[in-house]
């Protein structure tokens, strides 16, 4: 959405050590529900049983079409205001760190198990509404997940400026990162 593309379909790839038809069916049912919320089609899924899988691994593929009226060209300028949308928790970019933490026997998994199963917030409706309401005022959009501060630095360098981060919130990291 941040580059002016509206998703229209999704498919999935499931990898597991042992066949788990029930788990795959539950996940697909939920994916179909989520797709319907965003006017998308769930097209297909593929499964693989491999002894190198670690539990049940899921990869999603989303296809979209360009909405020319929404294209947000990458043209930040000095004195532009950067606005961040709050994350609702852990997301797929942190999966390798989460997996390592789960293998650490000294950590209490019960303290952060709710963080691990919380669904990722889908930002599409918010982004499309911003584009609809404020398109003429938006000079650039950027999807920033892992390495956020490095990416902000690259945006600033592109505009020959600097980024000043005013942490005007009291958000705390998830309990997983407090152990």
mmCIF file of C-alpha atoms in Angstrom:
data_model
loop_
_atom_site.group_PDB
_atom_site.id
_atom_site.type_symbol
_atom_site.label_atom_id
_atom_site.label_comp_id
_atom_site.label_asym_id
_atom_site.label_seq_id
_atom_site.Cartn_x
_atom_site.Cartn_y
_atom_site.Cartn_z
ATOM 1 C CA UNK A 1 0.000 0.000 0.000
ATOM 2 C CA UNK A 2 2.806 2.448 0.741
ATOM 3 C CA UNK A 3 3.842 2.462 -2.909
ATOM 4 C CA UNK A 4 0.291 2.789 -4.250
ATOM 5 C CA UNK A 5 -0.396 -0.890 -4.849
ATOM 6 C CA UNK A 6 -3.647 -2.523 -3.748
ATOM 7 C CA UNK A 7 -3.366 -6.258 -3.035
ATOM 8 C CA UNK A 8 -5.818 -8.535 -4.824
ATOM 9 C CA UNK A 9 -4.699 -12.092 -4.029
ATOM 10 C CA UNK A 10 -2.714 -14.230 -1.633
ATOM 11 C CA UNK A 11 -1.287 -17.726 -1.635
ATOM 12 C CA UNK A 12 0.719 -19.631 0.957
ATOM 13 C CA UNK A 13 3.509 -22.153 1.300
ATOM 14 C CA UNK A 14 3.558 -24.434 4.351
ATOM 15 C CA UNK A 15 6.645 -26.371 5.407
ATOM 16 C CA UNK A 16 6.584 -28.869 8.282
ATOM 17 C CA UNK A 17 8.448 -31.896 9.608
ATOM 18 C CA UNK A 18 5.293 -34.003 9.785
ATOM 19 C CA UNK A 19 2.030 -33.583 7.937
ATOM 20 C CA UNK A 20 -0.422 -31.524 10.019
ATOM 21 C CA UNK A 21 -3.536 -31.199 7.871
ATOM 22 C CA UNK A 22 -5.635 -29.843 10.750
ATOM 23 C CA UNK A 23 -3.243 -26.972 11.493
ATOM 24 C CA UNK A 24 -2.932 -26.056 7.807
ATOM 25 C CA UNK A 25 -6.729 -26.066 7.416
ATOM 26 C CA UNK A 26 -7.152 -23.777 10.453
ATOM 27 C CA UNK A 27 -4.571 -21.351 9.087
ATOM 28 C CA UNK A 28 -6.077 -21.376 5.591
ATOM 29 C CA UNK A 29 -9.555 -20.734 7.041
ATOM 30 C CA UNK A 30 -8.189 -17.671 8.849
ATOM 31 C CA UNK A 31 -6.298 -16.465 5.767
ATOM 32 C CA UNK A 32 -9.501 -16.703 3.703
ATOM 33 C CA UNK A 33 -11.347 -14.617 6.340
ATOM 34 C CA UNK A 34 -8.596 -11.992 6.335
ATOM 35 C CA UNK A 35 -8.513 -11.865 2.532
ATOM 36 C CA UNK A 36 -12.269 -11.244 2.420
ATOM 37 C CA UNK A 37 -11.851 -8.284 4.813
ATOM 38 C CA UNK A 38 -9.540 -6.616 2.299
ATOM 39 C CA UNK A 39 -11.361 -7.604 -0.895
ATOM 40 C CA UNK A 40 -8.676 -10.137 -1.805
ATOM 41 C CA UNK A 41 -8.840 -13.716 -3.037
ATOM 42 C CA UNK A 42 -7.005 -16.595 -1.415
ATOM 43 C CA UNK A 43 -5.827 -18.502 -4.476
ATOM 44 C CA UNK A 44 -3.877 -21.542 -3.384
ATOM 45 C CA UNK A 45 -1.514 -23.124 -0.963
ATOM 46 C CA UNK A 46 1.336 -25.580 -1.230
ATOM 47 C CA UNK A 47 2.638 -27.886 1.475
ATOM 48 C CA UNK A 48 5.972 -29.566 1.901
ATOM 49 C CA UNK A 49 6.987 -32.132 4.505
ATOM 50 C CA UNK A 50 10.722 -31.737 5.156
ATOM 51 C CA UNK A 51 12.907 -32.950 7.986
ATOM 52 C CA UNK A 52 14.704 -29.577 7.919
ATOM 53 C CA UNK A 53 11.568 -27.636 8.895
ATOM 54 C CA UNK A 54 11.339 -26.254 12.400
ATOM 55 C CA UNK A 55 7.726 -26.723 13.464
ATOM 56 C CA UNK A 56 5.195 -25.314 11.014
ATOM 57 C CA UNK A 57 6.634 -22.577 8.796
ATOM 58 C CA UNK A 58 4.323 -20.431 6.677
ATOM 59 C CA UNK A 59 5.290 -18.089 3.837
ATOM 60 C CA UNK A 60 2.658 -15.801 2.306
ATOM 61 C CA UNK A 61 2.719 -14.385 -1.216
ATOM 62 C CA UNK A 62 0.597 -11.323 -1.956
ATOM 63 C CA UNK A 63 -0.054 -9.925 -5.422
ATOM 64 C CA UNK A 64 -1.284 -6.397 -6.065
ATOM 65 C CA UNK A 65 -2.131 -3.929 -8.778
ATOM 66 C CA UNK A 66 -0.844 -0.424 -9.146
ATOM 67 C CA UNK A 67 -3.335 2.346 -8.464
ATOM 68 C CA UNK A 68 -1.797 5.245 -10.382
ATOM 69 C CA UNK A 69 -3.650 7.871 -8.337
ATOM 70 C CA UNK A 70 -2.002 6.491 -5.196
ATOM 71 C CA UNK A 71 1.586 6.208 -6.347
ATOM 72 C CA UNK A 72 3.727 7.850 -3.685
ATOM 73 C CA UNK A 73 6.911 8.947 -5.403
ATOM 74 C CA UNK A 74 10.059 8.877 -3.311
ATOM 75 C CA UNK A 75 10.752 12.607 -3.057
ATOM 76 C CA UNK A 76 11.289 13.657 0.561
ATOM 77 C CA UNK A 77 12.587 17.165 1.166
ATOM 78 C CA UNK A 78 14.246 18.913 4.067
ATOM 79 C CA UNK A 79 11.620 19.965 6.652
ATOM 80 C CA UNK A 80 9.198 17.224 5.602
ATOM 81 C CA UNK A 81 7.468 15.634 8.561
ATOM 82 C CA UNK A 82 7.901 11.900 9.070
ATOM 83 C CA UNK A 83 4.984 10.109 10.663
ATOM 84 C CA UNK A 84 5.265 6.543 11.907
ATOM 85 C CA UNK A 85 2.416 4.107 12.363
ATOM 86 C CA UNK A 86 2.719 2.107 15.543
ATOM 87 C CA UNK A 87 3.315 -1.592 15.252
ATOM 88 C CA UNK A 88 1.003 -3.864 17.181
ATOM 89 C CA UNK A 89 3.722 -6.321 18.105
ATOM 90 C CA UNK A 90 6.222 -8.797 16.807
ATOM 91 C CA UNK A 91 6.178 -9.417 13.082
ATOM 92 C CA UNK A 92 7.789 -11.812 10.641
ATOM 93 C CA UNK A 93 10.996 -9.780 10.340
ATOM 94 C CA UNK A 94 11.841 -10.725 13.920
ATOM 95 C CA UNK A 95 11.135 -14.431 13.446
ATOM 96 C CA UNK A 96 14.779 -15.517 13.511
ATOM 97 C CA UNK A 97 15.378 -13.594 16.751
ATOM 98 C CA UNK A 98 12.201 -15.008 18.260
ATOM 99 C CA UNK A 99 13.193 -18.559 17.281
ATOM 100 C CA UNK A 100 16.598 -18.093 18.951
ATOM 101 C CA UNK A 101 14.926 -16.756 22.100
ATOM 102 C CA UNK A 102 12.573 -19.739 22.212
ATOM 103 C CA UNK A 103 15.548 -22.082 22.101
ATOM 104 C CA UNK A 104 17.085 -20.293 25.115
ATOM 105 C CA UNK A 105 16.181 -22.557 28.044
ATOM 106 C CA UNK A 106 16.755 -19.752 30.575
ATOM 107 C CA UNK A 107 13.787 -17.686 29.307
ATOM 108 C CA UNK A 108 10.281 -18.132 30.645
ATOM 109 C CA UNK A 109 8.145 -18.715 27.543
ATOM 110 C CA UNK A 110 4.886 -18.218 29.452
ATOM 111 C CA UNK A 111 5.720 -14.538 29.978
ATOM 112 C CA UNK A 112 5.627 -13.698 26.294
ATOM 113 C CA UNK A 113 3.605 -16.441 24.615
ATOM 114 C CA UNK A 114 0.727 -14.014 23.909
ATOM 115 C CA UNK A 115 3.131 -11.755 21.995
ATOM 116 C CA UNK A 116 4.114 -14.684 19.772
ATOM 117 C CA UNK A 117 0.613 -15.573 18.598
ATOM 118 C CA UNK A 118 -0.758 -12.037 18.196
ATOM 119 C CA UNK A 119 -1.767 -11.509 14.550
ATOM 120 C CA UNK A 120 0.114 -8.880 12.571
ATOM 121 C CA UNK A 121 -1.825 -5.666 12.127
ATOM 122 C CA UNK A 122 -2.734 -5.082 8.488
ATOM 123 C CA UNK A 123 -2.042 -1.445 7.640
ATOM 124 C CA UNK A 124 -3.726 -1.447 4.223
ATOM 125 C CA UNK A 125 -7.011 0.270 5.257
ATOM 126 C CA UNK A 126 -5.132 2.991 7.141
ATOM 127 C CA UNK A 127 -2.712 3.661 4.268
ATOM 128 C CA UNK A 128 -5.476 3.738 1.644
ATOM 129 C CA UNK A 129 -7.479 6.158 3.815
ATOM 130 C CA UNK A 130 -4.437 8.417 4.242
ATOM 131 C CA UNK A 131 -3.896 8.421 0.483
ATOM 132 C CA UNK A 132 -7.560 9.127 -0.160
ATOM 133 C CA UNK A 133 -7.727 12.021 2.310
ATOM 134 C CA UNK A 134 -4.257 13.570 2.126
ATOM 135 C CA UNK A 135 -2.711 12.477 -1.177
ATOM 136 C CA UNK A 136 -1.694 15.976 -2.256
ATOM 137 C CA UNK A 137 0.243 16.474 1.010
ATOM 138 C CA UNK A 138 2.098 13.145 0.967
ATOM 139 C CA UNK A 139 5.474 13.394 -0.758
ATOM 140 C CA UNK A 140 6.765 9.926 0.093
ATOM 141 C CA UNK A 141 5.900 6.733 1.915
ATOM 142 C CA UNK A 142 8.268 4.053 3.092
ATOM 143 C CA UNK A 143 7.651 0.657 4.653
ATOM 144 C CA UNK A 144 10.115 0.358 7.493
ATOM 145 C CA UNK A 145 10.396 -2.763 9.601
ATOM 146 C CA UNK A 146 13.709 -4.279 10.637
ATOM 147 C CA UNK A 147 16.597 -1.797 10.580
ATOM 148 C CA UNK A 148 14.245 1.171 10.891
ATOM 149 C CA UNK A 149 16.831 3.714 11.958
ATOM 150 C CA UNK A 150 19.198 2.733 9.144
ATOM 151 C CA UNK A 151 16.385 3.209 6.657
ATOM 152 C CA UNK A 152 15.436 6.570 8.132
ATOM 153 C CA UNK A 153 19.052 7.619 7.686
ATOM 154 C CA UNK A 154 18.902 6.673 3.981
ATOM 155 C CA UNK A 155 15.729 8.764 3.561
ATOM 156 C CA UNK A 156 17.468 11.732 5.183
ATOM 157 C CA UNK A 157 20.554 11.314 3.005
ATOM 158 C CA UNK A 158 18.326 11.235 -0.097
ATOM 159 C CA UNK A 159 16.862 14.611 0.944
ATOM 160 C CA UNK A 160 20.294 15.986 1.957
ATOM 161 C CA UNK A 161 19.003 16.376 5.502
ATOM 162 C CA UNK A 162 18.918 14.723 8.879
ATOM 163 C CA UNK A 163 16.240 12.949 10.846
ATOM 164 C CA UNK A 164 15.386 14.154 14.330
ATOM 165 C CA UNK A 165 13.502 11.557 16.303
ATOM 166 C CA UNK A 166 11.249 12.980 18.991
ATOM 167 C CA UNK A 167 10.228 10.006 21.122
ATOM 168 C CA UNK A 168 6.993 11.532 22.371
ATOM 169 C CA UNK A 169 5.567 8.250 23.602
ATOM 170 C CA UNK A 170 6.069 5.803 26.421
ATOM 171 C CA UNK A 171 5.828 2.590 24.416
ATOM 172 C CA UNK A 172 7.686 -0.325 25.944
ATOM 173 C CA UNK A 173 9.217 -3.277 24.104
ATOM 174 C CA UNK A 174 7.404 -6.596 24.146
ATOM 175 C CA UNK A 175 8.114 -8.739 27.197
ATOM 176 C CA UNK A 176 10.262 -11.049 25.049
ATOM 177 C CA UNK A 177 12.887 -8.293 24.788
ATOM 178 C CA UNK A 178 12.799 -7.423 28.473
ATOM 179 C CA UNK A 179 14.064 -10.856 29.655
#
